Short mmCIF file of C-alpha atoms and ligand atoms in Angstrom, two decimals:
data_model
loop_
_atom_site.label_atom_id
_atom_site.label_comp_id
_atom_site.label_asym_id
_atom_site.label_seq_id
_atom_site.Cartn_x
_atom_site.Cartn_y
_atom_site.Cartn_z
CA MET A 1 14.36 -32.64 30.49
CA THR A 2 12.29 -31.41 27.59
CA GLY A 3 13.91 -31.74 24.28
CA ASP A 4 11.79 -29.07 22.48
CA SER A 5 13.21 -26.07 24.34
CA ARG A 6 16.72 -27.37 23.95
CA ARG A 7 16.32 -27.33 20.11
CA THR A 8 15.54 -23.73 19.85
CA ALA A 9 18.57 -21.47 19.59
CA PRO A 10 18.66 -18.84 22.45
CA PRO A 11 17.59 -15.39 21.16
CA VAL A 12 19.82 -13.64 23.43
CA PRO A 13 21.39 -10.52 22.20
CA PRO A 14 25.14 -10.32 22.37
CA PRO A 15 26.45 -7.71 24.91
CA ALA A 16 26.97 -4.26 23.35
CA VAL A 17 30.51 -3.87 24.79
CA GLY A 18 32.41 -6.71 25.97
CA LEU A 19 34.79 -6.23 28.81
CA ARG A 20 35.97 -9.71 29.48
CA GLY A 21 39.52 -10.54 28.48
CA LEU A 22 40.55 -6.97 28.78
CA PRO A 23 43.15 -5.55 31.34
CA PRO A 24 41.39 -3.27 33.97
CA ALA A 25 42.90 -0.07 32.74
CA GLU A 26 41.45 -0.98 29.22
CA ARG A 27 38.17 -1.64 30.73
CA ARG A 28 38.21 1.59 32.61
CA ARG A 29 39.11 3.48 29.41
CA LEU A 30 36.03 1.89 27.58
CA VAL A 31 33.66 2.52 30.45
CA ALA A 32 34.79 5.96 31.23
CA ALA A 33 34.66 6.98 27.51
CA GLY A 34 31.00 5.58 27.33
CA ALA A 35 29.99 7.44 30.46
CA GLY A 36 31.80 10.71 29.51
CA LEU A 37 34.02 10.69 32.60
CA THR A 38 36.75 13.41 32.94
CA ALA A 39 40.43 12.22 33.16
CA GLU A 40 40.32 13.23 36.73
CA GLU A 41 37.21 11.10 37.40
CA SER A 42 38.68 8.20 35.70
CA ALA A 43 41.91 8.69 37.58
CA ALA A 44 39.88 8.81 40.89
CA LEU A 45 38.34 5.36 40.11
CA ALA A 46 41.82 3.89 39.40
CA ALA A 47 42.99 5.17 42.85
CA GLY A 48 40.00 3.76 44.81
CA GLY A 49 37.74 6.86 44.45
CA LEU A 50 38.79 8.36 47.92
CA ASP A 51 41.94 10.12 49.27
CA ILE A 52 42.76 10.15 52.91
CA ASP A 53 41.87 13.89 53.47
CA ALA A 54 38.33 13.27 52.15
CA ALA A 55 38.12 10.07 54.26
CA ASP A 56 39.26 12.05 57.26
CA ARG A 57 36.15 14.43 56.82
CA MET A 58 33.75 11.45 56.50
CA LEU A 59 34.64 9.50 59.63
CA GLU A 60 36.25 9.69 63.08
CA ASN A 61 39.65 8.28 63.93
CA VAL A 62 40.56 7.51 60.24
CA ILE A 63 43.84 5.65 59.86
CA GLY A 64 43.61 4.66 56.25
CA LEU A 65 41.38 3.41 53.36
CA HIS A 66 39.72 0.03 52.73
CA ALA A 67 39.46 -0.95 49.10
CA LEU A 68 37.16 -3.32 47.41
CA PRO A 69 36.92 -4.26 43.67
CA LEU A 70 34.83 -2.24 41.50
CA GLY A 71 33.35 -4.01 38.55
CA VAL A 72 30.85 -3.15 35.88
CA ALA A 73 27.95 -5.42 34.79
CA LEU A 74 26.52 -5.06 31.30
CA ASN A 75 23.40 -5.67 29.50
CA LEU A 76 20.82 -4.57 32.03
CA VAL A 77 17.86 -2.99 30.32
CA VAL A 78 15.66 -1.10 32.78
CA ASN A 79 12.44 0.67 31.34
CA GLY A 80 13.86 0.48 27.92
CA ARG A 81 17.34 1.89 28.82
CA GLU A 82 20.49 -0.11 28.72
CA ARG A 83 22.51 0.42 31.94
CA ARG A 84 26.04 -0.30 32.98
CA VAL A 85 25.98 -1.23 36.72
CA PRO A 86 28.92 -0.36 38.80
CA MET A 87 29.53 -2.81 41.60
CA ALA A 88 31.70 -2.84 44.55
CA LEU A 89 32.10 -6.30 46.37
CA GLU A 90 34.52 -9.13 47.11
CA GLU A 91 32.35 -12.02 45.97
CA PRO A 92 33.31 -13.73 42.72
CA SER A 93 30.58 -14.54 40.01
CA VAL A 94 28.17 -11.86 41.09
CA VAL A 95 29.15 -9.42 38.21
CA ALA A 96 29.35 -11.93 35.70
CA GLY A 97 26.09 -13.36 36.93
CA LEU A 98 24.25 -10.10 36.63
CA SER A 99 25.59 -9.44 33.09
CA ASN A 100 24.22 -13.05 32.00
CA ALA A 101 20.94 -12.77 33.74
CA ALA A 102 20.56 -9.25 32.48
CA ARG A 103 21.03 -10.60 28.85
CA MET A 104 18.29 -13.27 29.46
CA LEU A 105 15.95 -10.71 30.78
CA GLY A 106 16.86 -8.47 27.81
CA ALA A 107 15.49 -11.38 25.59
CA GLY A 108 12.12 -11.00 27.21
CA GLY A 109 12.15 -7.12 26.56
CA GLY A 110 14.11 -5.97 29.65
CA VAL A 111 12.98 -5.11 33.14
CA ASP A 112 9.98 -2.81 33.95
CA ALA A 113 10.57 -0.90 37.26
CA THR A 114 8.50 1.53 39.17
CA ALA A 115 9.49 3.47 42.24
CA SER A 116 6.79 5.01 44.52
CA ALA A 117 6.73 8.58 45.81
CA PRO A 118 9.82 8.97 48.00
CA LEU A 119 7.88 8.92 51.32
CA MET A 120 10.07 8.21 54.43
CA ILE A 121 8.65 7.75 57.88
CA SER A 122 9.83 9.28 61.19
CA GLN A 123 8.60 7.85 64.56
CA VAL A 124 8.14 9.66 67.79
CA GLN A 125 7.61 7.30 70.71
CA LEU A 126 5.44 8.66 73.57
CA VAL A 127 5.41 6.82 76.97
CA ASP A 128 3.47 7.48 80.10
CA VAL A 129 0.57 8.91 78.16
CA PRO A 130 -2.34 9.26 80.69
CA ASP A 131 -5.27 8.86 78.36
CA LEU A 132 -4.42 7.20 75.05
CA ASP A 133 -7.67 7.80 73.30
CA ALA A 134 -7.68 11.42 74.05
CA ALA A 135 -4.17 11.80 73.21
CA THR A 136 -4.78 10.24 69.74
CA ARG A 137 -7.63 12.63 69.11
CA HIS A 138 -5.57 15.62 70.18
CA VAL A 139 -2.73 14.66 67.90
CA LEU A 140 -4.95 13.99 64.85
CA ASP A 141 -6.76 17.25 65.51
CA ALA A 142 -3.39 19.15 65.41
CA ARG A 143 -2.30 17.44 62.29
CA ALA A 144 -2.11 20.47 60.11
CA THR A 145 -0.12 22.38 62.78
CA ILE A 146 2.25 19.43 63.39
CA LEU A 147 2.91 19.05 59.51
CA ALA A 148 3.57 22.68 59.25
CA ALA A 149 6.14 22.63 62.01
CA CYS A 150 7.83 19.63 60.28
CA ASP A 151 7.97 21.70 57.12
CA ALA A 152 9.32 24.60 59.14
CA ALA A 153 12.19 22.64 60.20
CA ASP A 154 13.39 22.08 56.60
CA PRO A 155 12.47 24.85 54.23
CA ALA A 156 15.14 23.69 51.62
CA LEU A 157 13.14 20.45 51.16
CA VAL A 158 9.76 22.31 51.01
CA ALA A 159 11.44 24.55 48.32
CA ALA A 160 12.48 21.44 46.37
CA GLY A 161 9.02 20.06 46.38
CA GLY A 162 9.00 17.87 49.39
CA GLY A 163 7.73 18.19 52.87
CA ALA A 164 5.67 16.57 55.40
CA ARG A 165 2.59 14.81 53.99
CA ASP A 166 0.71 12.93 56.51
CA LEU A 167 0.71 11.91 60.12
CA GLN A 168 -0.52 8.62 61.75
CA VAL A 169 -0.89 7.70 65.49
CA ARG A 170 -0.34 4.10 66.45
CA ARG A 171 -1.00 2.54 69.74
CA LEU A 172 1.54 -0.30 70.95
CA ASP A 173 0.06 -2.44 73.78
CA PRO A 174 2.10 -4.77 76.02
CA ALA A 175 3.28 -7.99 74.24
CA GLY A 176 2.29 -10.19 77.49
CA PRO A 177 2.37 -10.10 81.28
CA ARG A 178 6.10 -10.11 81.33
CA ASP A 179 6.28 -6.90 79.23
CA PRO A 180 7.90 -4.10 81.59
CA LEU A 181 5.93 -1.34 80.02
CA GLY A 182 2.29 -0.21 79.80
CA PRO A 183 0.78 0.95 76.28
CA MET A 184 2.55 3.55 74.33
CA LEU A 185 1.66 5.87 71.44
CA VAL A 186 3.87 6.13 68.42
CA VAL A 187 3.34 9.07 66.05
CA HIS A 188 4.44 8.41 62.27
CA LEU A 189 5.49 11.55 60.26
CA VAL A 190 5.28 10.84 56.63
CA VAL A 191 7.52 12.85 54.68
CA ASP A 192 8.37 13.46 50.84
CA VAL A 193 12.15 13.69 50.77
CA ARG A 194 12.52 14.06 47.08
CA GLU A 195 16.15 13.32 45.91
CA ALA A 196 17.59 12.65 49.32
CA MET A 197 17.82 9.40 51.31
CA GLY A 198 15.96 11.48 53.89
CA ALA A 199 17.29 10.31 57.10
CA ASN A 200 18.59 13.64 58.24
CA ALA A 201 15.50 15.48 57.21
CA VAL A 202 13.01 13.26 58.99
CA ASN A 203 15.05 12.81 62.07
CA THR A 204 15.12 16.65 62.46
CA MET A 205 11.46 16.85 61.93
CA ALA A 206 10.71 14.20 64.60
CA GLU A 207 13.06 16.04 67.04
CA ARG A 208 11.62 19.28 66.22
CA VAL A 209 7.87 18.35 66.80
CA ALA A 210 8.50 15.97 69.98
CA PRO A 211 7.90 18.78 72.42
CA GLU A 212 4.53 19.63 70.86
CA LEU A 213 3.62 15.97 70.86
CA GLU A 214 4.42 15.81 74.59
CA ARG A 215 2.24 18.75 75.14
CA LEU A 216 -0.73 17.22 73.23
CA THR A 217 -0.48 13.91 74.70
CA GLY A 218 0.61 14.49 78.17
CA GLY A 219 3.31 11.78 77.72
CA ARG A 220 7.02 11.73 77.52
CA ALA A 221 8.81 11.61 74.06
CA GLY A 222 11.25 8.70 73.84
CA LEU A 223 12.86 7.92 70.60
CA ARG A 224 12.70 10.38 67.67
CA ILE A 225 14.01 8.60 64.61
CA LEU A 226 13.13 7.37 61.13
CA THR A 227 12.05 3.78 60.52
CA ASN A 228 14.04 1.80 58.23
CA LEU A 229 11.00 -0.15 57.24
CA ALA A 230 10.40 2.38 54.60
CA ASP A 231 7.14 0.64 53.39
CA ARG A 232 5.72 4.05 51.85
CA ARG A 233 8.93 4.25 49.68
CA THR A 234 8.98 0.89 47.76
CA VAL A 235 10.02 -0.05 44.25
CA SER A 236 8.95 -2.87 42.04
CA ALA A 237 10.77 -4.59 39.19
CA ARG A 238 9.22 -7.15 36.77
CA GLY A 239 10.82 -9.22 33.92
CA ARG A 240 10.10 -12.20 31.87
CA VAL A 241 12.43 -14.64 30.18
CA PRO A 242 11.57 -16.95 27.26
CA PHE A 243 12.44 -20.65 28.16
CA GLU A 244 15.13 -20.83 25.33
CA ALA A 245 17.12 -18.03 27.05
CA LEU A 246 17.34 -20.10 30.24
CA ALA A 247 18.89 -23.10 28.56
CA ARG A 248 22.29 -23.95 30.07
CA GLY A 249 24.74 -26.73 28.98
CA GLY A 250 22.62 -29.81 29.11
CA PHE A 251 19.66 -28.21 30.83
CA ALA A 252 16.69 -27.31 28.81
CA GLY A 253 15.27 -23.92 29.22
CA GLU A 254 11.87 -25.22 30.18
CA ASP A 255 13.32 -27.47 32.90
CA VAL A 256 15.40 -24.49 34.26
CA ALA A 257 12.25 -22.24 34.29
CA ARG A 258 10.31 -24.92 36.24
CA GLY A 259 13.24 -25.38 38.60
CA ILE A 260 13.24 -21.66 39.22
CA GLU A 261 9.65 -21.65 39.98
CA ALA A 262 10.00 -24.50 42.43
CA ALA A 263 12.89 -22.68 43.91
CA SER A 264 10.61 -19.67 44.48
CA VAL A 265 7.86 -21.72 46.08
CA PHE A 266 10.43 -23.35 48.29
CA ALA A 267 11.32 -19.71 49.59
CA GLU A 268 7.76 -18.89 49.79
CA ARG A 269 7.16 -21.88 52.19
CA ASP A 270 10.40 -21.94 54.15
CA PRO A 271 12.09 -18.72 55.92
CA TYR A 272 15.43 -20.86 55.94
CA ARG A 273 15.37 -20.71 52.20
CA ALA A 274 13.93 -17.36 51.96
CA ALA A 275 16.93 -15.83 53.80
CA THR A 276 19.33 -17.26 51.21
CA HIS A 277 17.09 -16.48 48.35
CA ASN A 278 17.05 -12.73 49.60
CA LYS A 279 20.80 -12.83 50.28
CA GLY A 280 21.26 -13.54 46.48
CA ILE A 281 19.15 -10.42 45.77
CA PHE A 282 21.21 -8.29 48.23
CA ASN A 283 24.44 -9.59 46.41
CA GLY A 284 23.58 -7.30 43.53
CA ILE A 285 21.64 -4.60 45.38
CA ASP A 286 24.34 -4.01 48.00
CA ALA A 287 27.14 -3.91 45.65
CA LEU A 288 25.45 -1.21 43.53
CA LEU A 289 24.46 0.62 46.57
CA LEU A 290 28.05 0.53 48.06
CA ALA A 291 29.56 1.75 44.64
CA THR A 292 27.04 4.63 44.57
CA GLY A 293 27.60 5.66 48.10
CA GLN A 294 24.21 4.66 49.63
CA ASP A 295 23.40 3.48 53.09
CA TRP A 296 22.92 0.00 52.11
CA ARG A 297 22.57 -1.12 55.86
CA ALA A 298 19.37 0.87 55.78
CA VAL A 299 18.14 -0.71 52.68
CA GLU A 300 19.02 -4.23 53.98
CA ALA A 301 17.23 -3.60 57.33
CA GLY A 302 14.21 -2.36 55.43
CA GLY A 303 14.22 -5.24 52.91
CA HIS A 304 14.28 -7.91 55.55
CA ALA A 305 11.71 -6.33 57.72
CA PHE A 306 9.47 -6.03 54.55
CA ALA A 307 10.19 -9.65 53.88
CA ALA A 308 8.66 -10.46 57.38
CA ARG A 309 5.68 -7.95 57.09
CA SER A 310 3.11 -10.77 57.10
CA GLY A 311 4.46 -12.09 60.37
CA ARG A 312 6.49 -14.88 58.58
CA TYR A 313 9.80 -14.00 56.79
CA GLY A 314 9.45 -14.64 52.94
CA PRO A 315 11.09 -13.81 49.62
CA LEU A 316 11.28 -10.49 48.22
CA SER A 317 10.87 -11.94 44.74
CA VAL A 318 8.63 -14.56 43.29
CA TRP A 319 9.00 -16.36 39.95
CA ARG A 320 6.16 -18.20 38.02
CA VAL A 321 6.11 -20.06 34.78
CA ARG A 322 3.47 -18.54 32.41
CA GLY A 323 2.99 -20.10 28.99
CA ASP A 324 6.54 -20.44 27.54
CA THR A 325 8.28 -17.83 29.71
CA LEU A 326 9.44 -17.45 33.22
CA GLU A 327 8.01 -14.28 34.99
CA GLY A 328 9.81 -12.63 38.06
CA GLU A 329 8.66 -9.79 40.30
CA LEU A 330 10.35 -8.12 43.07
CA THR A 331 8.95 -5.40 45.50
CA MET A 332 10.86 -3.86 48.42
CA PRO A 333 11.51 -0.63 50.35
CA MET A 334 14.26 1.33 48.60
CA ALA A 335 15.46 4.40 50.56
CA VAL A 336 18.22 5.77 48.33
CA GLY A 337 19.30 9.37 47.51
CA LEU A 338 21.38 11.45 45.21
CA ILE A 339 22.26 14.32 47.44
CA GLY A 340 24.30 14.54 50.63
CA GLY A 341 26.41 11.93 52.40
CA ALA A 342 29.10 10.03 50.35
CA VAL A 343 27.53 11.15 46.98
CA ARG A 344 29.10 14.66 47.83
CA ALA A 345 32.29 13.50 49.60
CA HIS A 346 33.53 10.50 47.49
CA ALA A 347 34.82 11.11 44.09
CA GLY A 348 34.60 7.37 43.13
CA VAL A 349 30.87 7.46 44.04
CA ARG A 350 30.27 10.43 41.84
CA ALA A 351 31.98 8.55 38.99
CA ALA A 352 30.11 5.38 39.56
CA LEU A 353 26.83 7.41 39.44
CA LYS A 354 27.94 8.78 36.11
CA ILE A 355 28.74 5.23 34.73
CA LEU A 356 25.20 4.18 35.76
CA GLY A 357 23.79 7.41 34.24
CA ALA A 358 21.61 7.86 37.35
CA THR A 359 19.04 10.59 36.65
CA GLY A 360 17.63 10.79 40.04
CA ALA A 361 16.76 8.86 43.39
CA ALA A 362 13.72 7.02 41.77
CA ASP A 363 15.85 6.01 38.82
CA LEU A 364 18.63 4.58 41.03
CA ALA A 365 15.85 2.84 43.06
CA GLU A 366 14.51 1.31 39.96
CA VAL A 367 17.89 0.14 38.69
CA ALA A 368 18.61 -1.29 42.17
CA ALA A 369 15.27 -3.37 42.19
CA ALA A 370 16.04 -4.49 38.48
CA VAL A 371 19.58 -5.55 39.69
CA GLY A 372 18.13 -7.50 42.61
CA LEU A 373 15.72 -9.30 40.30
CA ALA A 374 18.37 -10.14 37.76
CA GLN A 375 21.06 -11.26 40.45
CA ASN A 376 18.39 -13.56 41.94
CA LEU A 377 17.58 -15.06 38.54
CA ALA A 378 21.36 -15.61 37.93
CA ALA A 379 21.79 -17.52 41.40
CA LEU A 380 18.49 -19.50 40.92
CA ARG A 381 19.47 -20.72 37.23
CA ALA A 382 22.80 -21.76 38.37
CA LEU A 383 21.29 -23.61 41.59
CA VAL A 384 18.65 -25.55 39.50
CA SER A 385 21.11 -26.46 36.71
CA GLU A 386 24.86 -27.27 37.33
CA GLY A 387 24.82 -25.77 40.93
CA ILE A 388 26.58 -22.73 42.29
CA GLN A 389 30.06 -24.33 42.92
CA ALA A 390 31.09 -24.86 39.31
CA GLY A 391 31.23 -21.13 38.49
CA HIS A 392 32.60 -20.15 41.86
CA MET A 393 35.43 -22.67 41.75
CA LYS A 394 36.37 -21.52 38.32
CA LEU A 395 36.79 -18.04 39.52
CA HIS A 396 38.39 -19.16 42.66
CA ARG A 397 41.16 -21.08 40.74
CA ARG A 398 41.68 -17.95 38.79
CA LYS A 399 42.28 -15.98 42.09
CA VAL A 400 44.63 -18.70 43.47
C1 MEV B 501 25.55 -16.86 47.37
O1 MEV B 501 26.23 -15.57 47.64
C2 MEV B 501 24.07 -16.54 47.01
C3 MEV B 501 23.21 -17.78 46.82
O2 MEV B 501 23.29 -18.52 48.00
C4 MEV B 501 21.78 -17.10 46.58
C5 MEV B 501 20.72 -18.32 46.57
O3 MEV B 501 20.95 -19.36 47.17
O4 MEV B 501 19.66 -18.03 45.92
C6 MEV B 501 23.67 -18.47 45.64
#
């Protein structure tokens, strides 16, 4: 342990609004007032955010509602703006962990996050193609017509500034002698989906142009569906924490920083550790996505596939010591949207988006990445200092 970093007082700013120690109704009142929720919206939150009639319109064979606690994490500064993060989950320590880590990142100036353009990819599989090279040429030559046909399938998206942007043809060869199929072609349709998550838009386009792709290739269309490996729609978050803000109990900030760097390298070298490292990231991201009505399974699938894109599964975030700070960076696909789906149907989701102050899909993606980075920091800091069980057991005792 290095004495120096322990001597310096942590320059961590106090939370703007404290919610600890208050009863849930009082917390809700404070958060609702801060977010400008109507009395109706606030009441919807208290009641679980969803009534049985709305639920019955969302799903088949509905027999009831399934509730989870909804918490709010504080202190997270993303691109200079402080956010309150609604989180729906069952695991203790996550909300408190995020608020704490967000405060530490705040001591380094907050998290900078950047979302790419909202480009989703839809795949059309073509089998029994007689001449793969000729078929590839025919599809590429017809690029403009195919993209126009995609756009014609969704005039509302085009009116909103989105639409088909690009097309790629990929050849997938048999994996080995036991592979039951010959080579196939896959056409990727790259579509700007603007404020939507985009699954419906791009699936419709793939289905719409599949007959033309069959004609051009002489093959047979198989699957026509988006890929959740949305690697053209990524988000990056970066943050730094001065050593002294990482100090914890008897652990000096510099030691914690070096421990976190070593934990990052462990995950970079070992998929067994990377899976758990990424699980900690998704603790925060999934809870936010669930609260805000997103398809968190899609984001999980995309995140894990992205984590394995080199051919070996790795961590979504990396931490390094630089000078007297710890710096972290996270990049991953983030297919989230603010129109359609649960955002329309679920009153609690609408209230959660208001609490977050989400200004658009890119903003939500940037906050989600910042949450992932901060949640990861919270877990790693606990793991390299007193261990994860101390906090967990404290909260567990409270529950019992
Ligand atoms: C537990 O839900 C998450 C952690 O296992 C994450 C990690 O190990 O980095 C603590």
